Short mmCIF file of C-alpha atoms in Angstrom, two decimals:
data_model
loop_
_atom_site.label_atom_id
_atom_site.label_comp_id
_atom_site.label_asym_id
_atom_site.label_seq_id
_atom_site.Cartn_x
_atom_site.Cartn_y
_atom_site.Cartn_z
CA MET A 433 -82.93 -36.10 50.77
CA GLY A 434 -79.20 -35.58 51.46
CA SER A 435 -78.46 -39.30 51.67
CA THR A 436 -80.53 -39.90 48.52
CA ARG A 437 -78.46 -37.30 46.64
CA PHE A 438 -75.28 -38.99 47.83
CA VAL A 439 -76.44 -42.40 46.60
CA LEU A 440 -77.59 -40.90 43.31
CA PHE A 441 -74.29 -39.09 42.83
CA LEU A 442 -72.37 -42.34 43.30
CA LEU A 443 -74.71 -44.14 40.96
CA CYS A 444 -74.29 -41.52 38.26
CA ALA A 445 -70.50 -41.52 38.57
CA LEU A 446 -70.31 -45.31 38.46
CA HIS A 447 -72.87 -45.54 35.74
CA LEU A 448 -70.75 -43.48 33.37
CA SER A 449 -67.42 -45.16 34.07
CA ASN A 450 -65.92 -48.61 33.94
CA TYR A 451 -65.68 -48.95 37.70
CA ALA A 452 -67.30 -51.88 39.51
CA SER A 453 -71.00 -51.44 40.22
CA ALA A 454 -73.77 -53.28 41.98
CA TYR A 455 -75.80 -52.96 38.79
CA ASP A 456 -74.59 -54.97 35.82
CA MET A 457 -73.84 -53.10 32.62
CA ILE A 458 -75.63 -54.50 29.58
CA GLU A 459 -74.08 -53.92 26.16
CA LYS A 460 -76.15 -53.92 23.00
CA VAL A 461 -75.05 -53.84 19.37
CA VAL A 462 -77.75 -53.34 16.73
CA CYS A 463 -76.87 -53.50 13.04
CA GLU A 464 -78.26 -50.80 10.75
CA ASN A 465 -82.03 -51.09 10.20
CA GLY A 466 -82.29 -53.48 13.14
CA GLU A 467 -83.99 -53.04 16.49
CA ALA A 468 -83.23 -54.05 20.08
CA TYR A 469 -85.72 -54.60 22.87
CA LEU A 470 -84.66 -53.39 26.32
CA GLU A 471 -86.45 -54.71 29.37
CA CYS A 472 -85.77 -54.30 33.08
CA PRO A 473 -87.30 -56.39 35.87
CA ALA A 474 -90.32 -55.08 37.78
CA GLY A 475 -89.30 -52.22 40.07
CA GLU A 476 -86.29 -51.24 37.93
CA ILE A 477 -85.84 -48.73 35.11
CA ILE A 478 -83.46 -48.24 32.18
CA SER A 479 -80.46 -45.93 32.64
CA ILE A 480 -78.47 -45.28 29.44
CA SER A 481 -74.71 -44.92 29.93
CA THR A 482 -73.10 -44.62 26.48
CA GLY A 483 -74.22 -44.67 22.89
CA THR A 484 -72.68 -44.39 19.40
CA TYR A 485 -74.15 -44.79 15.93
CA GLY A 486 -71.77 -45.15 13.02
CA ARG A 487 -68.77 -47.40 12.42
CA LYS A 488 -65.43 -47.69 14.22
CA ASP A 489 -64.11 -51.03 12.91
CA LYS A 490 -64.45 -53.67 10.18
CA THR A 491 -65.60 -56.52 12.40
CA THR A 492 -68.80 -55.33 14.11
CA CYS A 493 -71.88 -55.98 11.95
CA PHE A 494 -69.69 -57.21 9.09
CA HIS A 495 -70.91 -56.04 5.70
CA ALA A 496 -69.65 -55.51 2.16
CA GLN A 497 -70.08 -51.73 2.55
CA MET A 498 -67.62 -50.72 5.29
CA TYR A 499 -65.82 -47.86 3.54
CA ASP A 500 -65.60 -45.44 6.47
CA THR A 501 -64.42 -46.85 9.83
CA ASP A 502 -64.11 -43.54 11.66
CA CYS A 503 -67.59 -42.07 11.73
CA ARG A 504 -70.18 -41.54 14.41
CA ALA A 505 -73.37 -39.53 14.68
CA ASP A 506 -73.67 -36.63 17.12
CA HIS A 507 -75.87 -36.85 20.21
CA THR A 508 -76.57 -40.61 19.98
CA ARG A 509 -76.52 -41.04 23.75
CA PHE A 510 -78.94 -38.19 24.31
CA ILE A 511 -81.36 -39.47 21.67
CA LEU A 512 -81.32 -42.87 23.37
CA GLN A 513 -81.90 -41.22 26.73
CA GLU A 514 -84.88 -39.31 25.36
CA GLN A 515 -86.33 -42.57 24.02
CA CYS A 516 -85.58 -44.97 26.88
CA GLN A 517 -84.29 -43.29 30.05
CA GLY A 518 -86.47 -44.04 33.06
CA LYS A 519 -88.67 -46.59 31.29
CA ARG A 520 -88.95 -50.28 32.14
CA THR A 521 -89.13 -51.39 28.50
CA CYS A 522 -88.04 -49.70 25.31
CA TYR A 523 -87.19 -50.36 21.66
CA ALA A 524 -83.91 -48.92 20.32
CA SER A 525 -83.78 -48.74 16.51
CA ALA A 526 -80.62 -48.39 14.42
CA PHE A 527 -82.02 -46.15 11.69
CA ASN A 528 -80.57 -43.12 9.90
CA SER A 529 -83.95 -41.49 10.37
CA VAL A 530 -83.37 -41.57 14.14
CA PHE A 531 -79.68 -40.62 14.45
CA GLY A 532 -78.83 -39.09 11.10
CA ASP A 533 -76.33 -40.56 8.62
CA PRO A 534 -72.72 -39.79 9.66
CA CYS A 535 -71.19 -41.74 6.72
CA PRO A 536 -73.47 -42.26 3.69
CA GLY A 537 -72.79 -45.48 1.82
CA THR A 538 -71.25 -47.21 4.84
CA TYR A 539 -73.17 -49.90 6.70
CA LYS A 540 -73.43 -48.75 10.32
CA TYR A 541 -74.43 -50.03 13.73
CA LEU A 542 -75.77 -48.75 17.02
CA LYS A 543 -73.73 -49.64 20.09
CA PHE A 544 -74.77 -48.67 23.59
CA ASP A 545 -74.58 -49.63 27.26
CA TYR A 546 -77.30 -49.45 29.86
CA ARG A 547 -78.14 -50.63 33.35
CA CYS A 548 -81.34 -51.54 35.13
CA ILE A 549 -81.45 -49.47 38.32
CA PRO A 550 -83.99 -49.35 41.18
CA GLU A 551 -86.97 -47.22 40.24
CA GLN A 552 -86.62 -44.97 43.28
CA PHE A 553 -83.21 -43.75 42.10
CA GLY A 554 -84.84 -42.00 39.14
CA LEU A 555 -87.75 -40.33 40.90
CA PHE A 556 -86.26 -36.99 41.91
CA GLU A 557 -83.08 -36.07 40.11
CA PHE A 558 -81.39 -36.54 36.76
CA CYS A 559 -77.71 -36.65 35.97
CA ALA A 560 -76.18 -35.81 32.61
CA ILE A 561 -72.56 -36.02 31.54
CA PRO A 562 -72.32 -34.60 28.00
CA CYS A 563 -68.90 -34.54 26.32
CA GLN A 564 -66.99 -31.55 24.98
CA GLY A 565 -68.43 -30.32 21.70
CA GLU A 566 -71.87 -31.80 22.32
CA THR A 567 -75.01 -29.79 23.03
CA LEU A 568 -77.02 -30.88 26.05
CA HIS A 569 -80.76 -30.43 25.64
CA LEU A 570 -82.74 -30.28 28.89
CA ASP A 571 -86.51 -30.66 28.64
CA CYS A 572 -88.72 -30.97 31.70
CA GLY A 573 -91.98 -31.15 29.78
CA ALA A 574 -95.14 -29.12 30.03
CA GLY A 575 -95.90 -27.60 33.42
CA LYS A 576 -92.44 -28.24 34.90
CA ALA A 577 -89.29 -26.16 35.15
CA ILE A 578 -85.56 -26.86 35.40
CA ASP A 579 -84.13 -26.69 38.93
CA LEU A 580 -80.32 -26.53 39.11
CA THR A 581 -79.95 -26.43 42.89
CA GLN A 582 -77.30 -29.15 42.72
CA GLY A 583 -75.44 -27.50 39.83
CA GLY A 584 -72.53 -28.98 37.92
CA THR A 585 -68.83 -28.94 37.12
CA PHE A 586 -66.96 -28.54 33.82
CA GLY A 587 -63.57 -30.23 33.39
CA ARG A 588 -62.10 -33.74 33.75
CA THR A 589 -61.57 -35.88 36.85
CA ASP A 590 -60.96 -39.35 35.36
CA ILE A 591 -59.61 -41.18 32.31
CA VAL A 592 -62.75 -43.12 31.36
CA THR A 593 -65.60 -40.60 30.94
CA CYS A 594 -66.11 -39.24 27.40
CA VAL A 595 -63.14 -41.12 25.96
CA SER A 596 -62.84 -42.20 22.34
CA SER A 597 -60.09 -42.38 19.73
CA GLY A 598 -57.99 -39.21 19.85
CA THR A 599 -59.30 -37.97 23.21
CA SER A 600 -56.76 -36.09 25.33
CA VAL A 601 -56.86 -36.96 29.03
CA ALA A 602 -53.58 -35.23 29.96
CA ASP A 603 -55.07 -33.51 33.02
CA THR A 604 -57.47 -35.50 35.21
CA ASP A 605 -57.50 -33.06 38.11
CA CYS A 606 -59.24 -30.05 36.69
CA SER A 607 -62.78 -28.79 37.13
CA PHE A 608 -64.67 -25.53 37.21
CA TYR A 609 -67.80 -25.02 39.30
CA ALA A 610 -70.21 -24.03 36.55
CA SER A 611 -73.42 -23.77 38.57
CA ASP A 612 -73.78 -19.98 38.49
CA HIS A 613 -73.57 -19.89 34.71
CA LEU A 614 -75.94 -22.84 34.36
CA ARG A 615 -78.53 -21.23 36.65
CA ASP A 616 -78.36 -17.94 34.77
CA LYS A 617 -78.91 -19.77 31.50
CA CYS A 618 -81.46 -22.45 32.39
CA GLU A 619 -83.00 -22.05 35.86
CA GLY A 620 -86.81 -21.88 35.78
CA LYS A 621 -87.13 -22.69 32.08
CA GLN A 622 -88.96 -25.66 30.62
CA THR A 623 -86.21 -26.33 28.07
CA CYS A 624 -82.61 -25.24 27.69
CA ASP A 625 -79.64 -26.01 25.41
CA ILE A 626 -76.07 -25.98 26.74
CA LEU A 627 -73.03 -26.16 24.44
CA ILE A 628 -70.28 -28.11 26.20
CA ASP A 629 -67.36 -25.85 25.40
CA ALA A 630 -64.94 -23.59 27.29
CA ALA A 631 -66.37 -20.54 25.51
CA GLU A 632 -69.84 -21.37 26.88
CA PHE A 633 -68.58 -21.32 30.48
CA GLY A 634 -66.13 -18.45 30.03
CA THR A 635 -63.11 -20.39 31.26
CA ASP A 636 -60.93 -23.36 30.36
CA PRO A 637 -59.81 -25.21 33.50
CA CYS A 638 -57.33 -27.41 31.59
CA PRO A 639 -56.34 -26.28 28.07
CA GLY A 640 -55.45 -29.17 25.78
CA THR A 641 -57.53 -31.70 27.72
CA ASP A 642 -60.92 -32.88 26.46
CA LYS A 643 -63.54 -32.07 29.07
CA TYR A 644 -67.15 -32.82 29.98
CA LEU A 645 -69.97 -31.38 32.06
CA ASP A 646 -71.10 -33.29 35.16
CA LEU A 647 -74.60 -32.00 35.86
CA TRP A 648 -77.40 -32.70 38.34
CA TYR A 649 -80.83 -31.18 37.80
CA MET A 650 -84.47 -31.63 38.78
CA CYS A 651 -87.79 -30.95 37.08
CA VAL A 652 -90.15 -29.19 39.50
#
């Protein structure tokens, strides 16, 4: 299992960055009220990397109603993961009823990246890298419990993860081993919510830098 964890760790890190990978990143843009069909080859499953729903420019999904170009819905990536992660096929719909409406009156779009990864990589462990200010919702389903043996870290170790307009990446060599706190909060439960914030973990490893949680967990 040790070598499997090592491969999975590398996959997760590469999956959520712009580094080279053996598995091609697929980008999808779906205009509001549209739908995209995701399909992986036999023996592979969907792994969602990033996701935003809103509007960040005046060129994507051009429309007469583009009043707000700095809006995005919260938790888009996690909603997509709940819908599609680990499946071979999936429909992703760009509807306000799915993601909420971050800018009423503005025509929006759903933009996300995913990869098709070997099925065996998703059998045992899950990785999650929620950004500062987001709430991570873990749900193992009926009859299973969260196992945080691998734990996680809170901080920043690169300039590509959880980066958007206005993000501060001043310190890329800071992290706090958050496993004890995570186990106290979530270990053995079916579901658990974690606010990604310094106050949640009781320490700020790099004040002024936007951080994220790098978490491994299992459902047992």
